[in-house]
Short mmCIF file of C-alpha atoms in Angstrom, two decimals:
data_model
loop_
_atom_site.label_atom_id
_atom_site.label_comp_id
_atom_site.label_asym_id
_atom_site.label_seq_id
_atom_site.Cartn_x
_atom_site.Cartn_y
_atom_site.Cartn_z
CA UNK L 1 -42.34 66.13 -83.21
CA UNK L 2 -45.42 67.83 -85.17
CA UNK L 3 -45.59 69.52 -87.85
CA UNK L 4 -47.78 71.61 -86.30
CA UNK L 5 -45.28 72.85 -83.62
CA UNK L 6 -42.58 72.90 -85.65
CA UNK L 7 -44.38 75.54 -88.07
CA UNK L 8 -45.05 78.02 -85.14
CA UNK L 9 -41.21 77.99 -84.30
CA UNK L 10 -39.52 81.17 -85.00
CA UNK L 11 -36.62 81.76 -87.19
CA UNK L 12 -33.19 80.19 -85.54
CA UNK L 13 -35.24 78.52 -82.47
CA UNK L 14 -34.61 75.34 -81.54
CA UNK L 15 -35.94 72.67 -79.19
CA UNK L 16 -35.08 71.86 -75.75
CA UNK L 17 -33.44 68.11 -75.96
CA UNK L 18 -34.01 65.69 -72.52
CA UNK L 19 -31.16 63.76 -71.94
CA UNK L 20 -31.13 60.00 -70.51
CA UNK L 21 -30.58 61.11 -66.97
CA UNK L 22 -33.65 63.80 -67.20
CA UNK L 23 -31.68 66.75 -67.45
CA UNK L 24 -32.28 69.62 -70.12
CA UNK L 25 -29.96 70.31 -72.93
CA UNK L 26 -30.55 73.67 -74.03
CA UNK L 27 -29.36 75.51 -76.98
CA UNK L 28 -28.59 78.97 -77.30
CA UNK L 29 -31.62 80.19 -78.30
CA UNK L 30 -34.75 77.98 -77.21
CA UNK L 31 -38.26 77.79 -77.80
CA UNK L 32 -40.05 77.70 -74.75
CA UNK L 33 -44.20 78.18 -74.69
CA UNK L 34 -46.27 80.77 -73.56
CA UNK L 35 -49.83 80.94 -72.56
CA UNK L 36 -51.29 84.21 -72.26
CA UNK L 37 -53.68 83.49 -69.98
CA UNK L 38 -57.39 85.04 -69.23
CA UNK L 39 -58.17 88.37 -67.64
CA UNK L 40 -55.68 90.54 -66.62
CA UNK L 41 -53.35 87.76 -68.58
CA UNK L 42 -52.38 89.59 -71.64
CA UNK L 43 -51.18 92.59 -69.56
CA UNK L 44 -49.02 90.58 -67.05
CA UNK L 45 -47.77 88.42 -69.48
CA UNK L 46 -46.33 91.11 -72.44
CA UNK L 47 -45.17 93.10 -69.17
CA UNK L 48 -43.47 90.02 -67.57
CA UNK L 49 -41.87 89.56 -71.45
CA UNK L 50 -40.30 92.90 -71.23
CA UNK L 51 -38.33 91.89 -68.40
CA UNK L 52 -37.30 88.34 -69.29
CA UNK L 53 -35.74 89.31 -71.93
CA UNK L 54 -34.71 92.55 -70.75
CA UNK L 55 -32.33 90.10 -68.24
CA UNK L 56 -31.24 87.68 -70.85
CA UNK L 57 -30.39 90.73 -73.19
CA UNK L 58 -28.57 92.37 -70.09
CA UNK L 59 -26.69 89.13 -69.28
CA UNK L 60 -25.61 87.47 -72.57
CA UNK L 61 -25.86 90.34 -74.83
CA UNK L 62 -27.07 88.59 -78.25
CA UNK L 63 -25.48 85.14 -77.48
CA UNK L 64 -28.57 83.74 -75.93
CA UNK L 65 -32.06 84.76 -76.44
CA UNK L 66 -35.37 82.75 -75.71
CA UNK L 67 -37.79 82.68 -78.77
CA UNK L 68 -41.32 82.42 -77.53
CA UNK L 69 -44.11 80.27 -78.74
CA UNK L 70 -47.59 80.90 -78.36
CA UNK L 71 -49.74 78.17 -76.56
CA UNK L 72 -53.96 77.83 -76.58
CA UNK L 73 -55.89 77.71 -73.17
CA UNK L 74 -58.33 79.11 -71.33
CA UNK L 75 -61.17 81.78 -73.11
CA UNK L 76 -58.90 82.51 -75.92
CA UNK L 77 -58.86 79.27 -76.60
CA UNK L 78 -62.52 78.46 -76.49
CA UNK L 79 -62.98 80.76 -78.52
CA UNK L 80 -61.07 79.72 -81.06
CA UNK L 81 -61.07 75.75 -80.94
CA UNK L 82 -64.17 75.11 -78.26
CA UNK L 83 -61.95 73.83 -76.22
CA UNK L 84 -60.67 75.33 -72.79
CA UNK L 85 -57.48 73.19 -72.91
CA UNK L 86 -56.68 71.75 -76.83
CA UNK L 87 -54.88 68.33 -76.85
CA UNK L 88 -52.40 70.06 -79.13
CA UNK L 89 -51.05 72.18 -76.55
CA UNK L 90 -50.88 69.44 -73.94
CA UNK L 91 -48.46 67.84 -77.04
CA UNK L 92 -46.84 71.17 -77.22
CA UNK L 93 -45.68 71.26 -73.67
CA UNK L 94 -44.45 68.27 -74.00
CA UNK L 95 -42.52 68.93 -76.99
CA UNK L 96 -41.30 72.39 -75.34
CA UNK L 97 -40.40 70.78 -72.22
CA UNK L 98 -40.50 74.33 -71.07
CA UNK L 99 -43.44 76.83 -70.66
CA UNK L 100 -45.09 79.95 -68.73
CA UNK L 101 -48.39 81.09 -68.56
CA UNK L 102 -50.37 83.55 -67.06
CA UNK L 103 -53.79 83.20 -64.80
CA UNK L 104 -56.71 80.77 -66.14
CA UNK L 105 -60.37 81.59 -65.10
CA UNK L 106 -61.82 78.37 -63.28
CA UNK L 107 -65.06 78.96 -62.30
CA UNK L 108 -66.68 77.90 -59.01
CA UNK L 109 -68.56 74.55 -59.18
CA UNK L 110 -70.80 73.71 -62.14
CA UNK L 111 -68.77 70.80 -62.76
CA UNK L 112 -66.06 72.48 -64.45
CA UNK L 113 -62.80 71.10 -64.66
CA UNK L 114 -60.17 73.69 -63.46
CA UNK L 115 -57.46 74.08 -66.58
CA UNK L 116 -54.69 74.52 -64.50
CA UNK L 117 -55.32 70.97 -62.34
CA UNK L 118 -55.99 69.46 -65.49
CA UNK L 119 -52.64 70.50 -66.83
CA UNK L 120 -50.46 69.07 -63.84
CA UNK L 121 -52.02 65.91 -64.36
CA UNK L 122 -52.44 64.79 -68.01
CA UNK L 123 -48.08 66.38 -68.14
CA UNK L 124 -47.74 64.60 -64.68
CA UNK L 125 -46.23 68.01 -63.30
CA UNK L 126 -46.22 66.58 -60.11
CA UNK L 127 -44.12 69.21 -57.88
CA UNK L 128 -45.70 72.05 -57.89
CA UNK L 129 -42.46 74.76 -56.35
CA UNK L 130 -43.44 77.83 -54.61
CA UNK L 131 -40.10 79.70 -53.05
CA UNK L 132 -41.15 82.55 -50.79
CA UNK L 133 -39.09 85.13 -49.64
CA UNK L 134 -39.18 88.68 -48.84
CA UNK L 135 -38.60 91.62 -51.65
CA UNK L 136 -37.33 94.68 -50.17
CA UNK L 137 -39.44 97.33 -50.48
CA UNK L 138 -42.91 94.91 -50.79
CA UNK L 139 -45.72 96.26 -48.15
CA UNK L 140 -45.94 93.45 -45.80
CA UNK L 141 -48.55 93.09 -43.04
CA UNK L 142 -45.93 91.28 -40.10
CA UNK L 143 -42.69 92.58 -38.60
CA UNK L 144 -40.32 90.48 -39.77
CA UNK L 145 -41.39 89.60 -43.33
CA UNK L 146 -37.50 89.33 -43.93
CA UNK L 147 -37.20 86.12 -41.92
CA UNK L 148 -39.49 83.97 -44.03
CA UNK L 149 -37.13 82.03 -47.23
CA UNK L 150 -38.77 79.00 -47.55
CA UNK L 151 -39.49 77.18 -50.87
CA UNK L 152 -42.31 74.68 -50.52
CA UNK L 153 -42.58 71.39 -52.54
CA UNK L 154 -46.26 70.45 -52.65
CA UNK L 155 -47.16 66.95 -53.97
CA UNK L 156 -49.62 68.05 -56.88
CA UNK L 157 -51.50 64.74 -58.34
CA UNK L 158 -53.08 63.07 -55.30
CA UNK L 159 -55.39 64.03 -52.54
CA UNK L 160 -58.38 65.46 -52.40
CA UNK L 161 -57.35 67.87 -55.62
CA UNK L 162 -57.51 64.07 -57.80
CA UNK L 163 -60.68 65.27 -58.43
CA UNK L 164 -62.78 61.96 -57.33
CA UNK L 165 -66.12 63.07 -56.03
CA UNK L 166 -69.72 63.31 -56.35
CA UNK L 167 -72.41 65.49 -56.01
CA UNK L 168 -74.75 64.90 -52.75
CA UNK L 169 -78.28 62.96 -54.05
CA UNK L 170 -76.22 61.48 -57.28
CA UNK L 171 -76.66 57.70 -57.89
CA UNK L 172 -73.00 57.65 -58.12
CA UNK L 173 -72.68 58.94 -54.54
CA UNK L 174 -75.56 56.88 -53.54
CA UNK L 175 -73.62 53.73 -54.90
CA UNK L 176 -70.81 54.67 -52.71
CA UNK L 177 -72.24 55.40 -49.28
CA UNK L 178 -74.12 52.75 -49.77
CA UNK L 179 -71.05 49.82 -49.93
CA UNK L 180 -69.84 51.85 -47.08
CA UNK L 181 -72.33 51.57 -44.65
CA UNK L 182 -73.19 48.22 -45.29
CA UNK L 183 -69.96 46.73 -46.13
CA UNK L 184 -67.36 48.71 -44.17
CA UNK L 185 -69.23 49.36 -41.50
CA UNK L 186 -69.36 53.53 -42.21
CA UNK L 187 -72.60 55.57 -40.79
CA UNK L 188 -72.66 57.97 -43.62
CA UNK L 189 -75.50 60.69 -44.37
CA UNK L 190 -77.12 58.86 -47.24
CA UNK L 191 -77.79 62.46 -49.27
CA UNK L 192 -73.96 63.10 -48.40
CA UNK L 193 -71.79 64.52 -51.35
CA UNK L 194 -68.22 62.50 -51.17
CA UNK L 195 -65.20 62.38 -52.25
CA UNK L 196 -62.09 60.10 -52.42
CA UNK L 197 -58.70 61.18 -51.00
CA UNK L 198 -56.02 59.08 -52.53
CA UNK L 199 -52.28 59.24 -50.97
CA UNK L 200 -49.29 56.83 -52.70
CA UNK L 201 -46.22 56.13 -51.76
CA UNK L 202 -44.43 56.59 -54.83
CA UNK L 203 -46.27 59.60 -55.82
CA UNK L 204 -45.55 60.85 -52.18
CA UNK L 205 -41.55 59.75 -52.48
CA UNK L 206 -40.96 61.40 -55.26
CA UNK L 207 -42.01 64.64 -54.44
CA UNK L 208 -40.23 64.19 -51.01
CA UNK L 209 -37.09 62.76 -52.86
CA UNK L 210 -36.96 66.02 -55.28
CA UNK L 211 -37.59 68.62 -52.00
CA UNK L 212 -34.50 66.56 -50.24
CA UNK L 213 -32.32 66.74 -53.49
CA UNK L 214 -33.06 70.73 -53.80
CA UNK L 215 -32.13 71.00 -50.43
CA UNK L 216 -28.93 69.42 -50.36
CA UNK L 217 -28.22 70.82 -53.68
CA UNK L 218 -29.43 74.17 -52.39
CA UNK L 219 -27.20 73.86 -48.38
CA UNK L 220 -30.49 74.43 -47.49
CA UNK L 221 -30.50 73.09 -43.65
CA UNK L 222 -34.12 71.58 -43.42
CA UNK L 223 -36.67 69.48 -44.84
CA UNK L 224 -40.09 69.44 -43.04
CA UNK L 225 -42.88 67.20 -43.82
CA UNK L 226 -46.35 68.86 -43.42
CA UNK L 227 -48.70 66.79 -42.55
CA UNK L 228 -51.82 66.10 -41.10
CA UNK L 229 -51.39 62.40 -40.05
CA UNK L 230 -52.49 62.99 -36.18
CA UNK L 231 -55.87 62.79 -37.76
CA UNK L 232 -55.65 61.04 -41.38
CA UNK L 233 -53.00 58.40 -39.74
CA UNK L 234 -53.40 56.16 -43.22
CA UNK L 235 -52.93 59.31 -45.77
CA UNK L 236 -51.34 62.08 -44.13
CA UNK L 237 -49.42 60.07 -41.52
CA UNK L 238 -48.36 57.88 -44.27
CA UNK L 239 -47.01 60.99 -46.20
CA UNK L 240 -44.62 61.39 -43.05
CA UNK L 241 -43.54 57.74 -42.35
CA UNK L 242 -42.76 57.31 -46.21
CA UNK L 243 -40.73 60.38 -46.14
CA UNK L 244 -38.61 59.37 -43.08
CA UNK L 245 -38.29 55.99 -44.90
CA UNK L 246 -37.01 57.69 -48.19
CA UNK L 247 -34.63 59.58 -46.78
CA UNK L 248 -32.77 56.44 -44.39
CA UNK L 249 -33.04 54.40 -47.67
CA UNK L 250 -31.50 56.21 -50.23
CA UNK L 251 -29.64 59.68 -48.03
CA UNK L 252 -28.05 58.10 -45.44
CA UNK L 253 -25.20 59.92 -44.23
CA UNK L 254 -26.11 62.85 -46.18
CA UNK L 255 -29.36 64.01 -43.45
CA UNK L 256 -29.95 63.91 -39.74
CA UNK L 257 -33.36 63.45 -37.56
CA UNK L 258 -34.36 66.51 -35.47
CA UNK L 259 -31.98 67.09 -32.40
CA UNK L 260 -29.04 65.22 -33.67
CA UNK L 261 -26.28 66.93 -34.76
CA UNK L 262 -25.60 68.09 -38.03
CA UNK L 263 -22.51 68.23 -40.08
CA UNK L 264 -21.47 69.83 -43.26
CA UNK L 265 -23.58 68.82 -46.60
CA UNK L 266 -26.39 67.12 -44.12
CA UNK L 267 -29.52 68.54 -44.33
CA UNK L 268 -32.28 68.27 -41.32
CA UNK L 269 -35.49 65.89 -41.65
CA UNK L 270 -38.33 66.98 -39.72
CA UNK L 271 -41.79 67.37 -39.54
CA UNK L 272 -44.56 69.73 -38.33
CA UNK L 273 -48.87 68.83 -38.21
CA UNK L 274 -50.18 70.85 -40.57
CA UNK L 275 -52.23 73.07 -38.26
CA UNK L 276 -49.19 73.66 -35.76
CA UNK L 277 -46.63 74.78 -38.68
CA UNK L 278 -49.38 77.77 -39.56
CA UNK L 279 -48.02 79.06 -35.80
CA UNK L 280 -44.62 78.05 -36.26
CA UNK L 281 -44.21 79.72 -39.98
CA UNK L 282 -45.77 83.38 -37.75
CA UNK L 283 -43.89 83.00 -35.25
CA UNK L 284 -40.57 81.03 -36.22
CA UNK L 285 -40.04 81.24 -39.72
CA UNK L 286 -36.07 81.85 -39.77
CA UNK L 287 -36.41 77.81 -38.58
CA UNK L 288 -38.03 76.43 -42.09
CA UNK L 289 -36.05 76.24 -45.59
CA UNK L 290 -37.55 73.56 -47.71
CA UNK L 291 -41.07 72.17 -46.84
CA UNK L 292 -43.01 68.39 -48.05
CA UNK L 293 -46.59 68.90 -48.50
CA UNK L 294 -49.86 66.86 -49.58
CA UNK L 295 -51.25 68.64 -52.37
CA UNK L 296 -53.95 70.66 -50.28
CA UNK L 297 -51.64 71.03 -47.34
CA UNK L 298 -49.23 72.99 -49.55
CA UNK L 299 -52.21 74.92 -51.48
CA UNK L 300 -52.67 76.88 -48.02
CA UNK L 301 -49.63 77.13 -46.72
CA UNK L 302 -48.17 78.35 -49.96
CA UNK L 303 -50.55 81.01 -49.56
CA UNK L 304 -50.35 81.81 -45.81
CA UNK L 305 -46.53 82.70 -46.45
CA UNK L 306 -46.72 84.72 -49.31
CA UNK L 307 -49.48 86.81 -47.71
CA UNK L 308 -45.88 87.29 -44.81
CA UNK L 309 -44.06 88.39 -47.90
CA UNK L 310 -46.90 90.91 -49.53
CA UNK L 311 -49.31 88.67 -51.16
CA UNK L 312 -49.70 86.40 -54.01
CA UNK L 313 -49.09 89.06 -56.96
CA UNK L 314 -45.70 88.81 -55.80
CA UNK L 315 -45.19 85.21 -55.07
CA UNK L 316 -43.93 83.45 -58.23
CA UNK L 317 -44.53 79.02 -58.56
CA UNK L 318 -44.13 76.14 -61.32
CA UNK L 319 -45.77 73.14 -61.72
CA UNK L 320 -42.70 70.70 -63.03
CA UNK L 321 -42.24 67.04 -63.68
CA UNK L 322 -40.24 64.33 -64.95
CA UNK L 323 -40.56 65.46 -68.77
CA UNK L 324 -42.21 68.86 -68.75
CA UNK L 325 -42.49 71.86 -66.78
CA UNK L 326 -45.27 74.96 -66.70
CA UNK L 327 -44.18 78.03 -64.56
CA UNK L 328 -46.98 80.33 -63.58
CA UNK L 329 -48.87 82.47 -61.78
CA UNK L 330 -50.25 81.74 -58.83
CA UNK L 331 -53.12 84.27 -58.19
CA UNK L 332 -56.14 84.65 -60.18
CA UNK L 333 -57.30 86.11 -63.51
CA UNK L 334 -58.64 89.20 -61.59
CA UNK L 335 -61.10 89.61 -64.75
CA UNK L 336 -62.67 93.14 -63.82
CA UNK L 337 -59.34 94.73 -64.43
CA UNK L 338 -58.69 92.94 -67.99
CA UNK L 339 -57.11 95.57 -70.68
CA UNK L 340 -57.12 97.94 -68.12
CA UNK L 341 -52.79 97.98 -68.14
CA UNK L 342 -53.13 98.08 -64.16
CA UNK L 343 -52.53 94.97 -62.11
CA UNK L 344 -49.09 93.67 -60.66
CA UNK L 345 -46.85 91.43 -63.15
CA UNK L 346 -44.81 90.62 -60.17
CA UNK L 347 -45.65 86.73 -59.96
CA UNK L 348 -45.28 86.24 -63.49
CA UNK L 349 -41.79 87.98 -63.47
CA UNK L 350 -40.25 85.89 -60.40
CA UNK L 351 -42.14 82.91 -62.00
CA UNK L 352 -40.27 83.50 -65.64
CA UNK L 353 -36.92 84.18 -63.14
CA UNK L 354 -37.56 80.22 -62.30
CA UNK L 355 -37.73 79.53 -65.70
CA UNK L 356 -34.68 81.12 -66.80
CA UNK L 357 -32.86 78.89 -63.64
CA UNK L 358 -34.72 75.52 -64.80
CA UNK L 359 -32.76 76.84 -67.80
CA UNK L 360 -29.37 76.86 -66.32
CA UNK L 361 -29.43 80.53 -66.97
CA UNK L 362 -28.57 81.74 -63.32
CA UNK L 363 -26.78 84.85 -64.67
CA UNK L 364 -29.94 86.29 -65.76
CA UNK L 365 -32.25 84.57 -63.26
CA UNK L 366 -30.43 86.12 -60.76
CA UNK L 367 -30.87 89.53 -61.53
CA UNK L 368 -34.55 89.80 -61.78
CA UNK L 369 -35.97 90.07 -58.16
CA UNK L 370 -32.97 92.60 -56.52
CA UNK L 371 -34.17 94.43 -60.15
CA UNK L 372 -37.64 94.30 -58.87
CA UNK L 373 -36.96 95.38 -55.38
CA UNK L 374 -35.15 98.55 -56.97
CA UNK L 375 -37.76 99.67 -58.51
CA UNK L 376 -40.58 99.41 -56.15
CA UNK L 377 -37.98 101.40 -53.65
CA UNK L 378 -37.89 103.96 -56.77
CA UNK L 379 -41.86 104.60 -55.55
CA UNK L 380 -43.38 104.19 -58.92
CA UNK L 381 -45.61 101.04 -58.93
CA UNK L 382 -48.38 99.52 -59.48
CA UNK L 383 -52.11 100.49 -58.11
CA UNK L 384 -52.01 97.49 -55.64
CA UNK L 385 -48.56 98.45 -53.80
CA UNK L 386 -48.90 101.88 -54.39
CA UNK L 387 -52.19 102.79 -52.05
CA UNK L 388 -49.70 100.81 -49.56
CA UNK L 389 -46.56 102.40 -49.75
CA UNK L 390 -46.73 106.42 -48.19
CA UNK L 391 -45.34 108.48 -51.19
CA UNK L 392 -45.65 106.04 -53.89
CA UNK L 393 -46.82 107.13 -57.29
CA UNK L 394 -49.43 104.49 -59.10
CA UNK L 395 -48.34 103.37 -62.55
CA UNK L 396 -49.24 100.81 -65.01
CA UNK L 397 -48.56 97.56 -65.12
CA UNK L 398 -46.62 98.05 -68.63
CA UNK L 399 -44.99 101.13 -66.80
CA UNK L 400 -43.63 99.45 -63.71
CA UNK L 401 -42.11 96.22 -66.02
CA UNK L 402 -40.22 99.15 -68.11
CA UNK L 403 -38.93 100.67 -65.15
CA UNK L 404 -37.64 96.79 -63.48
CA UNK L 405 -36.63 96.39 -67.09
CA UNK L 406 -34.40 99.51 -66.82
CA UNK L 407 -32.82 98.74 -63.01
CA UNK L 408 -31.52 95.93 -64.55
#
């Protein structure tokens, strides 16, 4: 533990212990990190505050309260350290074990490495959790936006998102196209840019072995690989087969294959190609519950279904692993709005309702979303639902988390 840390703690916080069989033990009061975030950041993020602890206040009354800690990354950082991500808050998470942050500006290309990838893979966050499901009252753009409660597992280390390429015309690329053609018998564009797309099996089973646990610990009724191994038969396909083998090594009894029959406590293993379970999450979502993705498999699909639901400033996600866990939001920093008080704290509010059930906290986790629901059917929200819903009246983004705040 570092000194450093342990001076930023609060008076009466304590630390959140790991026991030998990974599970948290967490004290009454906790210190859990928080990272602001860049753009519209600091607005979400003391809005999303309100309502955290609005919920543990409304559930426990003073017996439990989380004490937050303030974590560096992103411009705030660099602007205090020179450093987008500081090594000490990499320590910090781990030390936490628990933390939230809002949205960090990656720019496009120019060699920069995105904070946020960077993060799930120096902590090993290797599930990165997105459950989607409909919030009354949300603007939604198909029918039945009520059918879609899926939570997705996406692997969130490997694939193309390990970062291993290189620019067309480098020498490094050169090197590499090179030994293909002439050694492995490729026909690559020698000015080519390329990249490497690495796929494990243990990396792969234990993100499929932590979807199958949450969905017999969930009676969820189906697990379905996504996959695009019709095409990528040694990565993709490999995904699939090592999922099917997981779950006949170490679940038997407690799952079934597609079209046999299932019993109580079993859970369903299927899978879908990638392309085909865009269709089937339009046009049969009440058939999905839990989904196994490749990491950029479950970067689009993530995104497809919370558009179903209303978009991505209400779809909440966490990044968690073996020893640490970062929930967050999972749109953008939206910088041109930044201090204006306007945008939608919605994902950072279902995101810190995750937290608070990583916790153990249910009580309180619980109440957030039919809280948020209330209070968009009120009609007083923010600029981006408002121009949506007939009637509504626009508020700010401080406004709206005082009135979710209040329907709880």
């Amino acid at each position: 533990m570092t000194s450093d840390l342990q001076s930023k703690l609060p008076e009466g916080a304590e630390f959140i212990k790991q026991r030998s069989d990974g599970s948290l033990e967490v004290p009454s009061q906790p210190a859990v990190g928080f990272i602001e975030g860049d753009g519209t950041g600091p607005d979400i993020w003391h809005a999303s505050r309100l309502v955290l602890d609005a919920a543990v206040q409304g559930s426990y009354g003073g017996a439990r309260r989380i004490h937050w800690v303030e974590l560096m990354a992103g411009e705030k950082a660099y602007e205090q350290t020179g450093e987008h991500l500081p090594a000490a808050t990499v320590d910090n998470i781990r030390e936490l074990k628990v933390a939230i942050k809002g949205p960090l500006t990656t720019p496009v290309g120019g060699g920069f490495r995105s904070i946020n990838v960077t993060l799930r893979q120096v902590l090993d966050l290797y599930a990165c959790i997105r459950p989607v499901r409909y919030i009354p009252g949300v603007p939604s753009p198909v029918q039945r936006p009520e059918a879609v409660d899926m939570v997705i597992f996406r692997e969130n280390t490997e694939d193309v998102y390990a970062g291993i390429e290189w620019a067309a015309g480098s020498a490094e690329a050169a090197k590499l196209i090179t030994f293909m053609n002439d050694q492995m018998g490729t026909k690559l564009d020698r000015e080519a840019a390329i990249g490497i797309k690495p796929m494990s099996k243990f990396k792969s089973q234990r993100l499929i072995r932590r979807a199958l646990d949450y969905a017999l610990g969930r009676g969820r009724e189906s697990l379905t690989l996504v996959h695009k191994g019709n095409i990528m038969k040694f990565t993709e396909g490999a995904f699939k087969d090592w999922g099917y083998e997981l779950a006949a090594q170490e679940y038997a009894g407690r799952y079934v294959t597609e079209g046999q029959e299932i019993a109580l406590g079993q859970v369903v293993v299927k899978d879908r190609i990638a392309d085909n379970m865009f269709q089937q999450a339009l046009l049969r979502p009440e058939e999905y519950a839990v989904l196994a993705t490749p990491n950029l498999n479950g970067d689009y699909i993530s995104d497809a279904l919370a558009a179903q639901v209303g978009g991505l400033g209400m779809a909440p996600g966490a990044n968690i692993g073996d020893e640490a866990a970062v929930f967050e939001a999972t749109h953008g920093s939206a910088p041109k709005y930044a201090g204006l008080d306007k945008v939608n704290p919605g994902s950072v509010i279902l995101s810190g309702a995750m937290l608070l059930e990583h916790l153990g906290w249910l009580e309180a986790a619980e109440k957030i979303a039919p809280a948020l629901s209330r209070a968009i059917l009120a009609g007083e929200v923010t600029y981006d639902l408002a121009r949506q819903i007939p009637g509504a009246r626009e508020v700010a983004c401080s406004a709206f988390a005082q009135r979710v705040a209040e329907q709880l």
